Coordinates of C-alpha atoms in Angstrom, one line a residue:
X1 CA -13.5 16.3 22.1
X2 CA -11.9 12.8 22.5
X3 CA -14.2 10.0 23.3
X4 CA -13.6 8.1 26.6
X5 CA -13.5 4.3 26.9
X6 CA -16.3 4.4 29.5
X7 CA -18.7 4.2 26.5
X8 CA -17.2 0.8 25.6
X9 CA -18.1 -2.6 27.2
X10 CA -15.2 -4.7 28.4
X11 CA -15.5 -7.0 25.3
X12 CA -15.6 -4.0 22.9
X13 CA -12.5 -2.5 24.5
X14 CA -10.7 -5.9 24.3
X15 CA -11.7 -6.2 20.6
X16 CA -10.5 -2.7 19.8
X17 CA -7.2 -3.3 21.6
X18 CA -6.8 -6.5 19.5
X19 CA -7.5 -4.6 16.3
X20 CA -4.7 -2.1 17.1
X21 CA -2.2 -4.8 18.1
X22 CA -3.0 -6.9 15.0
X23 CA -2.5 -3.9 12.7
X24 CA 0.8 -3.0 14.5
X25 CA 2.1 -6.5 14.1
X26 CA 0.9 -7.5 10.7
X27 CA 0.2 -4.2 8.8
X28 CA -3.4 -5.0 8.2
X29 CA -6.6 -5.7 10.3
X30 CA -7.8 -9.1 11.2
X31 CA -10.6 -10.9 9.4
X32 CA -14.0 -11.5 11.0
X33 CA -13.1 -15.2 11.4
X34 CA -9.8 -14.3 13.1
X35 CA -11.5 -12.0 15.6
X36 CA -14.0 -14.7 16.3
X37 CA -11.4 -17.4 16.9
X38 CA -9.3 -15.1 19.1
X39 CA -12.3 -14.2 21.4
X40 CA -14.2 -17.5 21.2
X41 CA -17.1 -15.9 19.3
X42 CA -18.6 -18.7 17.3
X43 CA -20.6 -16.8 14.7
X44 CA -19.4 -14.0 12.4
X45 CA -22.7 -12.3 13.2
X46 CA -21.6 -12.0 16.8
X47 CA -18.3 -10.4 15.7
X48 CA -20.2 -8.1 13.4
X49 CA -22.4 -6.9 16.3
X50 CA -19.3 -5.8 18.2
X51 CA -17.7 -4.1 15.2
X52 CA -21.0 -2.3 14.5
X53 CA -21.0 -1.0 18.0
X54 CA -17.3 0.2 17.7
X55 CA -18.2 1.9 14.4
X56 CA -21.3 3.5 15.9
X57 CA -19.2 4.9 18.8
X58 CA -16.6 6.4 16.4
X59 CA -13.7 4.0 17.1
X60 CA -13.5 2.4 13.7
X61 CA -15.0 2.6 10.2
X62 CA -15.7 -0.3 7.9
X63 CA -15.9 -1.0 4.2
X64 CA -18.4 -3.6 3.1
X65 CA -16.4 -4.0 -0.2
X66 CA -13.3 -5.3 1.6
X67 CA -12.8 -8.5 3.4
X68 CA -10.5 -6.8 6.0
X69 CA -12.1 -3.4 5.5
X70 CA -11.6 -2.0 9.0
X71 CA -10.0 1.4 9.5
X72 CA -8.9 2.4 13.0
X73 CA -10.0 5.9 14.0
X74 CA -9.5 6.0 17.8
X75 CA -7.8 3.9 20.4
X76 CA -9.7 2.7 23.5
X77 CA -8.3 5.7 25.5
X78 CA -9.8 8.1 22.9
X79 CA -6.6 9.0 21.1
X80 CA -7.0 9.6 17.4
X81 CA -5.2 7.0 15.3
X82 CA -3.5 7.8 12.0
X83 CA -1.1 5.9 9.7
X84 CA 1.8 7.5 11.6
X85 CA 0.5 6.3 15.0
X86 CA -0.5 2.8 13.8
X87 CA 2.6 1.1 12.6
X88 CA 2.5 -1.3 9.6
X89 CA 5.0 -3.6 11.3
X90 CA 7.1 -3.8 14.5
X91 CA 10.3 -1.8 14.2
X92 CA 11.3 -2.4 17.7
X93 CA 13.8 -4.3 19.7
X94 CA 17.0 -6.1 18.5
X95 CA 15.4 -7.0 15.1
X96 CA 14.8 -3.4 14.2
X97 CA 17.9 -3.3 12.0
X98 CA 16.5 -6.0 9.8
X99 CA 13.6 -3.8 8.8
X100 CA 13.4 -0.8 6.5
X101 CA 10.7 1.8 6.1
X102 CA 9.5 2.3 2.5
X103 CA 7.4 5.4 1.7
X104 CA 4.3 5.0 -0.5
X105 CA 4.5 8.0 -2.8
X106 CA 1.1 7.9 -4.4
X107 CA 0.0 6.4 -7.8
X108 CA 1.6 5.5 -11.1
X109 CA -0.1 4.7 -14.4
X110 CA 0.1 1.3 -16.0
X111 CA -1.6 2.8 -19.0
X112 CA -1.3 6.4 -20.2
X113 CA 0.9 8.6 -18.0
X114 CA -0.8 10.3 -15.0
X115 CA 0.2 13.1 -12.8
X116 CA 2.7 11.8 -10.3
X117 CA 2.0 12.3 -6.6
X118 CA 5.1 12.6 -4.6
X119 CA 3.9 13.1 -1.0
X120 CA 4.2 10.0 1.2
X121 CA 0.7 8.6 1.8
X122 CA 2.0 6.1 4.3
X123 CA 5.1 4.1 5.1
X124 CA 5.5 0.3 5.0
X125 CA 7.9 -1.5 7.3
X126 CA 9.4 -4.4 5.4
X127 CA 12.2 -6.9 5.9
X128 CA 15.5 -5.3 4.7
X129 CA 16.2 -8.4 2.5
X130 CA 13.0 -7.8 0.6
X131 CA 13.7 -4.3 -0.9
X132 CA 17.0 -2.5 -1.7
X133 CA 18.0 0.6 0.2
X134 CA 16.6 3.9 -1.1
X135 CA 13.5 2.2 -2.4
X136 CA 9.9 3.7 -2.6
X137 CA 6.5 2.3 -3.4
X138 CA 3.8 3.3 -5.8
X139 CA 0.2 2.1 -6.2
X140 CA -0.7 1.0 -9.7
X141 CA -3.5 2.4 -11.9
X142 CA -4.4 0.6 -15.1
X143 CA -3.8 -2.7 -16.8
X144 CA -1.0 -2.1 -19.3
X145 CA 1.5 -4.3 -17.3
X146 CA -0.8 -7.3 -16.5
X147 CA 1.3 -9.7 -18.5
X148 CA 4.3 -8.9 -16.3
X149 CA 2.2 -9.7 -13.3
X150 CA 1.5 -6.1 -12.3
X151 CA -2.2 -5.6 -11.7
X152 CA -4.4 -2.5 -10.8
X153 CA -4.0 -1.6 -7.1
X154 CA -0.8 -3.5 -6.7
X155 CA 2.1 -1.8 -4.9
X156 CA 5.3 -1.8 -6.8
X157 CA 8.6 -1.3 -5.1
X158 CA 11.0 0.9 -7.0
X159 CA 14.8 1.3 -6.5
X160 CA 15.8 4.9 -7.1
X161 CA 18.3 5.1 -10.0
X162 CA 18.7 7.6 -12.8
X163 CA 19.2 5.0 -15.6
X164 CA 17.9 1.6 -16.5
X165 CA 18.8 -1.0 -19.1
X166 CA 16.8 -2.0 -22.1
X167 CA 14.1 -4.4 -21.1
X168 CA 13.9 -3.2 -17.4
X169 CA 10.6 -2.3 -16.0
X170 CA 11.0 1.4 -15.2
X171 CA 9.0 4.2 -13.6
X172 CA 9.5 7.2 -15.8
X173 CA 8.3 10.8 -15.8
X174 CA 7.1 11.9 -19.2
X175 CA 6.7 15.7 -19.2
X176 CA 5.8 15.7 -15.5
X177 CA 3.6 12.6 -15.6
X178 CA 4.5 9.2 -14.3
X179 CA 4.1 5.8 -15.9
X180 CA 5.5 2.3 -15.5
X181 CA 6.6 0.4 -18.6
X182 CA 9.4 -1.6 -20.1
X183 CA 12.2 0.7 -21.2
X184 CA 13.8 0.6 -24.6
X185 CA 16.3 3.2 -25.8
X186 CA 16.1 3.3 -29.6
X187 CA 18.6 6.0 -30.2
X188 CA 16.6 9.1 -31.1
X189 CA 13.7 8.1 -29.0
X190 CA 12.6 5.9 -26.1
X191 CA 9.9 3.3 -26.4
X192 CA 7.9 2.7 -23.3
X193 CA 6.5 -0.8 -23.9
X194 CA 3.4 -2.1 -22.1
X195 CA 3.0 -5.7 -21.1
X196 CA -0.5 -6.0 -22.5
X197 CA -1.0 -7.1 -26.1
X198 CA -4.1 -4.9 -26.4
X199 CA -2.2 -1.7 -25.7
X200 CA 0.2 0.3 -27.8
X201 CA 3.7 1.5 -26.8
X202 CA 4.4 5.1 -25.9
X203 CA 7.2 6.7 -28.0
X204 CA 9.1 9.6 -26.4
X205 CA 11.1 11.6 -28.9
X206 CA 14.4 13.3 -27.9
X207 CA 12.8 16.8 -27.7
X208 CA 10.3 15.7 -24.9
X209 CA 11.1 15.8 -21.2
X210 CA 11.8 12.3 -19.9
X211 CA 13.3 11.2 -16.6
X212 CA 13.9 7.8 -15.0
X213 CA 12.7 7.6 -11.4
X214 CA 13.9 4.1 -10.9
X215 CA 13.6 0.4 -11.6
X216 CA 10.8 -1.8 -10.5
X217 CA 12.2 -4.5 -8.2
X218 CA 9.1 -6.0 -6.6
X219 CA 5.3 -6.2 -6.4
X220 CA 3.1 -6.5 -3.4
X221 CA -0.5 -7.6 -3.6
X222 CA -3.1 -7.8 -0.9
X223 CA -5.3 -10.9 -0.9
X224 CA -8.8 -10.1 0.4

């Protein structure tokens, strides 16, 4: 049964509405300091008391390991919130044409290949100038591309294309498993080269199944 906002104080309801609006506008929740500044609450302990109450009543969940670790569960009217009902950025009004939705299709290995996940976990709304059309995003596992500035848990933006040039950073499927590496076609085989001097390349001979999913065109990293 959906909760009713009658179990919320006026301040708790206002804070919950602010959380929803902030996520819709920015794509991520506000920090404790931002909540305090917005509502004139001087101490983070005071903010934390309100967030604990919202969590106890089932409207949010929190992660102590993340600086902005607030997940919205229900709106103040009791409606359940999901990634599809809480937008990651405002695709409304006359500026909507300047934004594109990029699906996050799971994880890719910056290390040994891992099974690809091709169901959209979420969608990001981004400025159209930031990513090419027909792009998708993957979250990175592993450290094999750290010297190219691609770190674990980064999101990489990938332009769909069936071929890449030597030296491009590619997302490739090796016998059904996905990896991100620099691509080098060496004639009878392809070398998938990591950007980590402590790791060895992956050599894919001509008799193995290999498919290019696209070229990496950008990286996004959350700062907590």
